Amino acid sequence: MATIVFPNEHSPVEDAESLHKSFEGWGTDEKSIITILGHRNTYQRQQIRKAYEELFQEDLVKRLEKEIHGEFERAVYRWILEPADRDAVLAHVVIKEGKNYHVIAEIATVLSPEELLAVRRAYLFRYKHSLEEDVAATTSGHLRQLLVGLVTSYRYVGEEINARLAQSEAEILHEAIKEKKGREEEAIRILTTRSKTQLLATFNRYREAHEASIYEKLEDETSDEFHKALYTTIRCLYDHIEYYEKVVHDAIKRTGADEDALTRVIVSRAEKDLRDIKELYYQRNSVHLEQAVAKKTSGDYKNFLLTLLGKED
Amino acid sequence: MALPEEVEALNKAFSGHGIDEKSLVSILGKWKPENRMAFRKGTPHLFIEDERQFEKWDDRRVRLLKHEFMRFKNAVVLWAMHPWERDARLAKEALKKGPHAYGLLVEIACTRTSEELLGARKAYHSLFDRSLEEDIVSLVDGVERKLLLALVSAYRYEGSKVKHETAKSEAQALSAAIKAAHEKPILEDEEVIRMLATRSKPHLQAVNKHYKELYGKNLDEDLAELRLKETVQCLCSAVAYFIQVLDAALRFDADKNTKKALTRVIVTRADTDMKQIMDEYQLLYGDSLTQKIEDTTNGNFKDFLLTLIARSG
């Protein structure tokens, strides 16, 4: 379930004008920005962008980049983009920085095949390269095989399961992940081409056969990018709510909160299943996510995140 | 007695691509029993003298005839099909036929636009309840698997922007891989596969150009493996590739599988680059493609093909 609160009726023109007003004069009225943008869904936000462009002959996004700063600006910038565009930008950041490749694995596995396709198109449009091209050019070895396989996947969506295949592929995954018999390539092919339903069946067979979930041993081996990406892939395929809860938990636990991860999860899931992630967080930590976020962050950034988490002002 | 010209016309009606239905009706239809017997006795390549004093159809010939009668029907069905279904079915057929037919997978993956290839993958889900990628993984055994999987997963950038420094260094990398091929088979070379499967077509054309400038030969000439040659040809000069395929299909001694390419190429390119293919065919062979088809095909099949290519007039 989503956490974002938005009105059923809104006037993009009024919103655009209010935003423009908040930029006027010295300083910026951040509260206004949060109140408006934090309470609009994807469709409404794109309407506001269009209206703003028509009214003021200026790109709202570019104006925002000038008016606000820091973590707040990063969060708002990501929020105001369309989901596919947002993920394309996130992927590009990973490629440019050469680290956190598990984020690409996250995007590629959590999204549906059609959503992933939209991200690839958005990436092409923005960067004039294909996503797989850039991922391949900046990675090598198993990491490359896994990531290119993931971003180019176009999985069959359906309920068909082949039980015999689930059995044999569970064994291949076992060999690859636990015993490391050089079966990584086969494991990668399985994880990047099978449908999600088939993979869940495979994971279930694994658990039946080995009395432990497939990702359990992997957690210890998150030393290099490949294993981290592999862990992320399997975790997201298994249950992405649990995965996101862990990301958020870890992000908050760190002494200097990992704002990047926190922003990413909250902005990307606010319109999807942030409520489920919140509930799980409460179950696991006996503290509400909003409280934890309020404690660890500050200022406009904090207020924006809380708004997306569903706080009504 | 049957006139010799009629016998010759009848023989022609049965040879080449397709069947000249009109001749069969007008000649064979009016022959009396003694004409037909004389025809059977005088046509040993179609009828065999049996020891029990009758002339029987050569079984193999009848089977081949069946294919020729079906050529028109196949062309019509293929033409009426949605392009996505067409390519999905062709891909499935190639996978079923085995290694000698994998060139068709290369053709589909590399000569279609990014959206067309995507469409083929979608249609494959609907038709076969699996993804094309999964089938390639399970049905393709040998060294070509990596290349084929990567090629069908591509979603290439289609703009014209090319970075020539990158293209040049990739040409050099390709040359190094080719020279080291005796130690490391090129089809196993991740870098080569990456380049061929992710870079845009304009980029690869630039790579080809730089390769020629640096090493004096075309890239596909220096690649020994057939699939790699085909990949480069399809990506860099699809028109030249199709002309080759057509030329092979139009030879009078072409085998059953090669012949099918005639229908396939004309139907799949009639609305894209048929005009270019015809122009360059004329330049290369001095003959017009129209004339060649006129000479080697028969009946409804011939009329249908000629109508298709006349569209690009």
XYZ file of C-alpha atoms in Angstrom:
626
model
C 0.000 0.000 0.000
C 1.113 3.518 -0.680
C 1.746 6.068 2.009
C 1.456 9.219 -0.010
C -1.556 11.394 0.701
C -2.893 13.372 -2.203
C -6.138 15.152 -3.057
C -8.413 13.739 -5.735
C -8.853 17.124 -7.322
C -6.102 19.599 -7.870
C -5.335 22.437 -10.199
C -1.938 22.104 -11.851
C -2.038 25.769 -12.751
C -2.633 26.850 -9.156
C 0.083 24.525 -7.947
C 2.519 25.833 -10.524
C 1.732 29.381 -9.504
C 2.151 28.616 -5.823
C 5.484 27.001 -6.508
C 6.612 29.956 -8.581
C 5.603 32.242 -5.740
C 7.628 30.178 -3.283
C 10.746 30.890 -5.354
C 10.243 34.638 -5.356
C 12.154 37.100 -3.296
C 15.055 36.227 -1.030
C 15.233 32.620 -0.065
C 12.715 29.953 -0.846
C 9.536 28.875 0.830
C 10.506 25.245 1.301
C 7.441 24.470 3.367
C 5.255 25.330 0.414
C 7.263 23.087 -1.875
C 6.917 20.197 0.541
C 3.207 20.762 1.082
C 2.440 20.868 -2.606
C 4.790 18.337 -4.181
C 4.680 16.008 -1.189
C 0.965 15.655 -1.648
C 0.752 14.977 -5.346
C 0.898 11.625 -7.132
C 2.978 10.910 -10.248
C 0.318 11.996 -12.697
C -0.380 15.210 -10.818
C 3.307 16.060 -10.530
C 3.783 15.710 -14.285
C 0.771 17.961 -14.839
C 2.325 20.569 -12.593
C 5.588 20.398 -14.568
C 3.732 20.920 -17.785
C 1.673 23.803 -16.414
C 4.786 25.442 -14.956
C 6.550 25.241 -18.317
C 3.591 26.752 -20.127
C 3.095 29.537 -17.615
C 6.675 30.556 -16.954
C 8.645 29.196 -19.949
C 10.984 27.488 -17.514
C 11.668 23.916 -16.508
C 10.379 23.449 -12.961
C 12.995 20.806 -12.276
C 15.845 23.096 -13.271
C 14.415 25.910 -11.175
C 14.138 23.656 -8.148
C 17.763 22.613 -8.561
C 18.721 26.268 -8.229
C 16.420 27.115 -5.365
C 16.933 24.246 -2.943
C 19.997 22.305 -1.905
C 21.548 19.328 -0.255
C 19.714 16.148 0.640
C 16.405 17.994 0.408
C 17.105 18.947 -3.197
C 18.177 15.434 -4.098
C 15.019 13.971 -2.609
C 12.705 16.461 -4.297
C 14.487 16.088 -7.629
C 14.068 12.317 -7.527
C 10.472 12.651 -6.387
C 9.406 14.964 -9.146
C 10.716 12.798 -11.970
C 8.547 10.116 -13.477
C 9.305 6.722 -11.948
C 11.034 5.304 -15.022
C 13.097 8.460 -15.448
C 13.983 8.426 -11.754
C 15.291 4.879 -11.918
C 17.260 5.695 -15.055
C 18.921 8.561 -13.177
C 19.632 6.312 -10.179
C 21.197 3.704 -12.435
C 23.323 6.324 -14.142
C 24.623 7.605 -10.815
C 25.728 4.090 -9.915
C 27.508 3.696 -13.241
C 29.206 7.070 -12.989
C 30.354 6.479 -9.401
C 31.381 2.908 -10.049
C 29.928 1.613 -6.804
C 26.690 0.413 -5.204
C 25.944 -1.798 -8.158
C 23.454 -3.643 -6.014
C 21.108 -0.710 -6.611
C 20.934 -1.672 -10.270
C 20.205 -5.251 -9.262
C 17.498 -3.880 -6.960
C 15.834 -1.848 -9.682
C 16.014 -4.635 -12.241
C 14.493 -7.287 -9.999
C 11.828 -5.386 -8.081
C 10.261 -3.824 -11.164
C 7.933 -5.741 -13.436
C 9.257 -6.516 -16.934
C 7.238 -3.674 -18.441
C 8.424 -1.203 -15.790
C 12.028 -2.248 -16.396
C 11.499 -1.660 -20.101
C 10.243 1.850 -19.352
C 13.434 2.490 -17.380
C 15.538 1.322 -20.318
C 13.671 3.644 -22.645
C 14.041 6.556 -20.247
C 17.760 5.807 -19.992
C 18.133 5.756 -23.769
C 16.339 9.054 -24.023
C 18.397 10.742 -21.360
C 21.859 9.421 -21.973
C 21.886 8.362 -25.652
C 23.281 4.965 -24.694
C 21.486 1.834 -23.755
C 21.564 0.953 -20.074
C 23.159 -2.406 -20.818
C 25.813 -0.720 -22.891
C 26.928 1.503 -20.036
C 26.682 -1.219 -17.413
C 28.730 -3.574 -19.585
C 31.358 -0.970 -20.347
C 32.006 -0.201 -16.686
C 31.915 -3.664 -15.151
C 33.569 -6.969 -15.828
C 33.481 -10.644 -14.993
C 30.606 -12.110 -13.026
C 29.307 -8.732 -11.908
C 28.898 -7.710 -15.508
C 27.238 -10.977 -16.475
C 24.775 -10.641 -13.631
C 23.932 -6.971 -14.145
C 23.688 -7.089 -17.938
C 21.560 -10.201 -17.637
C 19.309 -8.477 -15.123
C 18.807 -5.217 -16.976
C 18.188 -6.919 -20.312
C 15.783 -9.469 -18.891
C 12.236 -9.551 -20.142
C 10.772 -12.273 -18.018
C 7.736 -14.301 -18.901
C 4.879 -13.278 -16.624
C 2.617 -16.151 -15.757
C 1.710 -18.874 -13.309
C 3.338 -21.744 -15.200
C 5.840 -23.651 -13.096
C 8.013 -26.549 -14.098
C 8.610 -28.499 -10.887
C 11.356 -30.690 -12.265
C 13.224 -27.646 -13.473
C 12.788 -25.972 -10.060
C 14.447 -28.990 -8.498
C 17.410 -29.144 -10.853
C 17.959 -25.411 -10.853
C 17.813 -25.257 -7.055
C 20.753 -27.647 -7.074
C 22.699 -25.572 -9.564
C 22.113 -22.492 -7.421
C 23.256 -24.424 -4.383
C 26.493 -25.417 -6.031
C 27.099 -21.931 -7.263
C 26.332 -20.064 -4.084
C 27.450 -22.376 -1.340
C 30.087 -24.584 -2.682
C 31.352 -22.335 -5.409
C 32.034 -25.048 -7.941
C 32.422 -22.471 -10.695
C 28.739 -22.649 -11.507
C 28.253 -18.934 -11.182
C 27.490 -18.494 -14.875
C 24.710 -21.056 -14.785
C 23.298 -19.487 -11.642
C 23.360 -16.081 -13.296
C 21.516 -17.409 -16.308
C 18.835 -18.943 -14.125
C 18.394 -15.800 -12.065
C 18.269 -13.514 -15.078
C 16.023 -15.466 -17.427
C 13.476 -17.457 -15.428
C 10.108 -15.980 -14.600
C 9.620 -14.765 -11.040
C 7.037 -17.447 -10.357
C 9.440 -20.138 -11.496
C 12.227 -18.675 -9.370
C 10.060 -18.619 -6.266
C 9.285 -22.289 -6.845
C 13.010 -22.900 -7.195
C 13.752 -21.051 -3.958
C 11.103 -23.108 -2.195
C 12.637 -26.356 -3.412
C 15.969 -25.075 -2.183
C 14.622 -24.449 1.273
C 12.988 -27.867 1.394
C 16.198 -29.550 0.344
C 18.657 -27.620 2.468
C 16.563 -26.433 5.422
C 17.763 -22.892 5.000
C 16.735 -20.082 2.721
C 18.974 -19.591 -0.232
C 20.124 -16.119 0.719
C 21.073 -16.886 4.304
C 24.681 -17.835 3.709
C 25.164 -15.070 1.201
C 24.771 -12.290 3.734
C 28.235 -12.972 5.140
C 29.827 -12.760 1.759
C 28.853 -9.243 0.814
C 32.462 -8.243 0.571
C 32.603 -7.585 -3.141
C 30.206 -5.927 -5.552
C 29.286 -9.168 -7.289
C 28.201 -10.976 -4.162
C 26.384 -7.941 -2.879
C 24.514 -7.670 -6.170
C 23.806 -11.394 -6.142
C 22.437 -11.199 -2.614
C 20.295 -8.223 -3.555
C 18.956 -10.034 -6.610
C 17.877 -13.077 -4.660
C 16.530 -11.082 -1.738
C 14.435 -8.862 -3.991
C 13.081 -11.812 -5.917
C 12.178 -13.542 -2.664
C 10.429 -10.711 -0.851
C 11.288 -7.147 -1.702
C 9.404 -5.712 1.290
C 11.780 -7.512 3.633
C 14.671 -6.343 1.522
C 13.589 -2.696 1.670
C 12.969 -2.886 5.409
C 16.531 -4.027 5.859
C 17.906 -1.263 3.643
C 16.003 1.356 5.586
C 16.988 -0.207 8.906
C 20.664 -0.233 7.968
C 20.479 3.269 6.569
C 19.112 4.620 9.830
C 21.343 2.572 12.098
C 24.553 4.003 10.702
C 26.062 6.856 12.681
C 25.877 9.182 9.719
C 22.570 8.033 8.303
C 22.841 6.775 4.741
C 20.561 9.434 3.330
C 21.012 8.241 -0.192
C 19.556 4.817 0.563
C 16.857 6.298 2.765
C 15.814 8.783 0.081
C 15.860 6.107 -2.568
C 13.572 3.722 -0.722
C 11.117 6.334 0.514
C 10.864 8.228 -2.781
C 10.630 5.076 -4.924
C 8.130 3.215 -2.805
C 5.910 5.982 -1.406
C 3.411 5.359 -4.180
C 3.734 1.619 -4.089
C 4.253 -0.321 -0.894
C 5.894 1.971 1.637
C 3.074 1.263 4.040
C 3.946 -2.430 4.063
C 7.588 -1.558 4.586
C 6.574 0.717 7.493
C 4.536 -2.011 9.109
C 7.344 -4.497 8.839
C 9.756 -1.943 10.255
C 7.519 -1.435 13.258
C 7.240 -5.184 13.772
C 10.985 -5.624 13.660
C 12.095 -2.562 15.609
C 9.177 -1.641 17.873
C 9.508 1.923 16.746
C 7.663 3.697 13.968
C 9.691 4.457 10.880
C 8.599 8.107 11.023
C 10.053 8.441 14.513
C 13.323 6.834 13.511
C 13.572 9.088 10.463
C 12.693 12.178 12.533
C 15.436 11.345 14.978
C 18.126 10.793 12.415
C 17.384 13.526 9.880
C 16.689 17.215 10.097
C 15.309 20.316 8.454
C 13.476 20.428 5.173
C 14.818 17.031 4.207
C 13.244 15.509 7.304
C 9.920 17.242 6.710
C 9.833 16.103 3.122
C 10.496 12.468 4.012
C 7.876 12.556 6.746
C 5.354 13.992 4.300
C 6.026 11.159 1.884
C 5.684 8.724 4.753
C 2.129 9.894 5.106
C 2.245 12.629 7.664
C -0.641 15.007 7.203
C -0.041 18.600 8.130
C 0.238 -37.318 -78.147
C 1.290 -34.509 -75.829
C 3.080 -31.716 -77.562
C 6.711 -31.330 -76.535
C 6.163 -27.666 -75.663
C 3.366 -28.677 -73.318
C 5.586 -31.231 -71.614
C 8.284 -28.641 -71.236
C 5.843 -26.119 -69.851
C 4.610 -28.694 -67.379
C 8.124 -29.455 -66.247
C 8.736 -25.805 -65.715
C 5.486 -25.537 -63.793
C 6.872 -28.032 -61.325
C 10.349 -26.566 -60.948
C 11.729 -23.505 -59.283
C 9.933 -21.820 -56.448
C 6.227 -22.340 -56.225
C 3.897 -23.970 -58.721
C 2.496 -22.540 -61.946
C -1.087 -23.405 -61.143
C -2.485 -21.999 -64.386
C -0.350 -24.258 -66.578
C -1.306 -27.277 -64.557
C -4.960 -26.454 -65.061
C -4.748 -25.641 -68.742
C -2.359 -28.369 -69.820
C -2.652 -31.233 -67.415
C -6.353 -30.662 -66.962
C -7.172 -31.328 -70.586
C -4.849 -34.265 -71.227
C -6.437 -37.575 -71.926
C -5.179 -40.761 -70.243
C -2.783 -41.569 -73.089
C -1.227 -38.061 -72.880
C -0.722 -38.444 -69.183
C 0.841 -41.887 -69.629
C 3.223 -40.559 -72.212
C 4.088 -37.755 -69.820
C 4.795 -40.225 -67.056
C 6.943 -42.416 -69.256
C 8.837 -39.446 -70.591
C 9.608 -37.799 -67.255
C 11.908 -40.133 -65.343
C 12.852 -37.529 -62.763
C 9.248 -37.438 -61.584
C 8.041 -40.957 -62.311
C 9.767 -44.293 -61.847
C 9.109 -47.343 -63.979
C 7.964 -50.097 -61.661
C 8.691 -53.789 -62.385
C 4.968 -54.447 -62.432
C 4.528 -52.318 -65.560
C 3.274 -49.036 -64.270
C 4.899 -45.670 -63.673
C 4.791 -44.464 -60.101
C 5.431 -41.025 -58.646
C 8.808 -40.633 -57.036
C 7.894 -40.305 -53.331
C 10.516 -37.784 -52.551
C 9.387 -35.673 -55.476
C 5.830 -35.682 -54.214
C 7.020 -34.428 -50.840
C 9.027 -31.687 -52.472
C 6.025 -30.797 -54.597
C 3.976 -30.447 -51.452
C 6.409 -27.771 -50.247
C 6.180 -25.982 -53.559
C 2.394 -25.949 -53.487
C 2.552 -24.621 -49.937
C 4.938 -21.827 -50.741
C 2.127 -19.438 -51.667
C 0.085 -20.347 -48.595
C 3.107 -19.875 -46.337
C 3.866 -16.515 -47.865
C 0.303 -15.339 -47.400
C 0.106 -16.509 -43.814
C 3.454 -14.949 -42.970
C 2.497 -11.684 -44.641
C -0.820 -11.379 -42.817
C 0.828 -12.094 -39.475
C 1.704 -9.402 -36.987
C 5.459 -8.736 -37.345
C 5.984 -9.675 -33.704
C 4.318 -13.067 -34.110
C 6.265 -13.567 -37.293
C 9.620 -13.064 -35.636
C 8.646 -15.079 -32.552
C 7.613 -18.031 -34.704
C 10.723 -17.767 -36.862
C 12.860 -17.744 -33.723
C 11.106 -20.820 -32.358
C 11.532 -22.584 -35.647
C 15.241 -21.795 -35.696
C 15.648 -23.156 -32.188
C 13.826 -26.345 -33.118
C 15.835 -26.904 -36.263
C 19.134 -26.732 -34.456
C 22.605 -25.234 -34.894
C 22.568 -24.913 -38.681
C 19.529 -22.639 -38.391
C 20.810 -20.294 -35.675
C 21.723 -17.714 -38.271
C 18.033 -16.875 -38.333
C 18.207 -15.873 -34.662
C 21.096 -13.583 -35.494
C 19.110 -12.132 -38.381
C 16.083 -11.372 -36.227
C 18.058 -9.999 -33.308
C 20.279 -7.777 -35.438
C 18.230 -6.521 -38.373
C 15.106 -5.513 -36.489
C 14.681 -2.202 -34.704
C 14.874 -2.211 -30.909
C 11.102 -2.013 -30.583
C 10.519 -4.766 -33.147
C 12.883 -7.095 -31.307
C 11.130 -6.311 -28.049
C 7.807 -7.044 -29.705
C 9.095 -10.409 -30.846
C 10.044 -11.245 -27.259
C 6.585 -10.253 -26.061
C 4.885 -12.343 -28.715
C 7.114 -15.257 -27.752
C 5.703 -15.081 -24.204
C 2.166 -15.229 -25.545
C 2.743 -17.978 -28.060
C 4.955 -20.314 -26.086
C 4.445 -19.437 -22.398
C 8.171 -18.996 -21.905
C 10.678 -16.336 -22.701
C 12.878 -16.578 -25.768
C 15.867 -16.186 -23.491
C 14.877 -19.259 -21.474
C 14.548 -21.359 -24.598
C 17.889 -20.238 -25.915
C 19.452 -21.238 -22.611
C 17.885 -24.675 -22.644
C 18.078 -25.487 -26.353
C 21.353 -23.967 -27.481
C 24.161 -26.156 -26.303
C 27.407 -24.896 -27.634
C 29.639 -21.887 -27.651
C 27.094 -19.800 -29.527
C 24.748 -19.632 -26.574
C 26.323 -16.588 -24.940
C 26.286 -14.606 -28.151
C 22.716 -15.511 -29.096
C 21.370 -14.819 -25.612
C 23.081 -11.443 -25.517
C 21.912 -10.482 -29.013
C 18.224 -11.173 -28.394
C 18.321 -9.278 -25.089
C 19.544 -6.057 -26.641
C 17.604 -2.822 -26.591
C 20.003 -0.611 -28.496
C 20.229 3.124 -28.620
C 18.941 4.159 -32.035
C 20.233 7.700 -32.358
C 23.175 8.693 -34.498
C 25.479 9.943 -31.765
C 28.794 8.087 -31.844
C 31.993 8.540 -29.818
C 34.751 7.949 -32.308
C 37.541 7.553 -29.766
C 35.600 4.715 -28.158
C 34.809 3.196 -31.546
C 38.462 3.306 -32.478
C 39.658 1.666 -29.275
C 36.977 -0.995 -29.613
C 38.179 -1.720 -33.130
C 41.634 -2.235 -31.681
C 40.281 -4.467 -28.932
C 38.478 -6.559 -31.545
C 41.637 -6.952 -33.538
C 43.501 -8.119 -30.452
C 40.759 -10.642 -29.694
C 40.861 -11.937 -33.274
C 44.610 -12.343 -33.159
C 44.376 -14.223 -29.846
C 41.563 -16.450 -31.086
C 43.674 -19.577 -31.172
C 44.218 -19.283 -27.422
C 40.841 -17.922 -26.431
C 37.875 -18.650 -28.701
C 36.265 -15.377 -29.697
C 32.767 -16.612 -28.874
C 33.919 -16.890 -25.250
C 35.361 -13.403 -25.207
C 33.114 -11.325 -22.961
C 34.418 -8.034 -24.323
C 33.594 -8.945 -27.904
C 30.138 -10.149 -26.981
C 29.554 -7.036 -24.908
C 30.418 -4.776 -27.818
C 28.368 -6.628 -30.377
C 25.366 -7.044 -28.129
C 25.110 -3.641 -26.488
C 26.503 -0.962 -28.766
C 24.237 0.949 -31.118
C 24.312 0.120 -34.831
C 25.802 3.480 -35.875
C 28.507 2.921 -33.262
C 29.318 -0.521 -34.625
C 29.384 0.833 -38.144
C 31.968 3.342 -36.934
C 33.931 0.495 -35.296
C 33.862 -1.340 -38.620
C 35.081 1.743 -40.436
C 37.954 2.271 -38.011
C 38.837 -1.406 -38.213
C 39.107 -1.186 -41.985
C 41.251 1.948 -41.753
C 43.570 0.377 -39.221
C 43.880 -3.151 -40.549
C 42.897 -2.961 -44.201
C 40.089 -5.521 -44.074
C 36.448 -5.524 -43.117
C 35.694 -6.799 -39.658
C 33.488 -9.622 -40.869
C 36.227 -10.842 -43.194
C 38.612 -11.336 -40.297
C 36.106 -13.124 -38.088
C 36.250 -16.851 -38.668
C 33.034 -17.948 -36.925
C 29.962 -17.859 -39.125
C 27.657 -16.469 -36.422
C 30.028 -13.599 -35.695
C 30.302 -12.797 -39.374
C 26.536 -12.777 -39.665
C 26.227 -10.638 -36.532
C 28.563 -7.991 -37.883
C 26.987 -8.082 -41.346
C 23.463 -7.770 -40.006
C 24.366 -4.939 -37.666
C 26.561 -2.967 -40.027
C 25.120 -3.622 -43.466
C 21.771 -5.341 -43.271
C 20.970 -4.618 -46.913
C 24.124 -6.379 -48.142
C 23.340 -9.292 -45.849
C 19.809 -9.671 -47.216
C 21.055 -9.505 -50.773
C 23.383 -12.414 -50.045
C 20.548 -14.421 -48.538
C 18.263 -13.687 -51.477
C 20.937 -14.589 -53.965
C 21.491 -17.970 -52.320
C 17.755 -18.615 -52.153
C 17.196 -17.822 -55.820
C 19.731 -20.291 -57.165
C 18.180 -23.205 -58.973
C 20.071 -25.714 -56.852
C 19.102 -24.162 -53.517
C 17.983 -26.680 -50.929
C 14.666 -26.704 -49.135
C 15.783 -24.556 -46.213
C 17.651 -21.985 -48.241
C 14.626 -21.555 -50.505
C 12.430 -20.566 -47.597
C 14.570 -17.514 -47.130
C 13.084 -15.974 -50.256
C 9.631 -15.742 -48.712
C 11.018 -14.696 -45.378
C 13.211 -11.859 -46.632
C 10.617 -10.420 -48.973
C 7.791 -10.588 -46.454
C 9.849 -9.185 -43.577
C 11.549 -6.409 -45.542
C 8.778 -5.386 -47.951
C 7.788 -2.505 -45.702
C 11.239 -1.528 -44.494
C 14.291 -1.515 -46.737
C 13.054 -3.426 -49.790
C 13.716 -0.545 -52.136
C 17.317 -0.277 -50.988
C 17.735 -4.026 -51.341
C 16.424 -3.893 -54.898
C 18.599 -0.949 -55.864
C 21.746 -2.489 -54.485
C 20.913 -5.887 -55.940
C 20.741 -4.239 -59.346
C 24.075 -2.520 -58.770
C 25.748 -5.671 -57.574
C 24.451 -8.225 -60.038
C 23.405 -6.122 -63.003
C 20.047 -7.863 -62.945
C 16.906 -6.514 -61.401
C 15.572 -8.530 -58.506
C 12.156 -8.332 -60.088
C 13.444 -10.024 -63.218
C 15.215 -12.699 -61.223
C 12.058 -13.506 -59.301
C 10.116 -13.517 -62.581
C 12.525 -16.102 -63.950
C 12.782 -18.436 -60.988
C 9.340 -18.494 -59.389
C 5.942 -19.652 -60.528
C 2.239 -19.088 -60.262
C 0.440 -17.397 -57.432
C 3.581 -17.433 -55.362
C 5.420 -15.441 -58.010
C 2.586 -12.954 -58.425
C 2.388 -12.481 -54.685
C 6.116 -11.786 -54.300
C 6.171 -9.417 -57.232
C 3.242 -7.523 -55.780
C 5.002 -7.232 -52.455
C 8.197 -5.830 -53.881
C 6.370 -3.533 -56.270
C 5.010 -1.692 -53.214
C 8.377 -0.137 -52.629
C 8.387 0.808 -56.312
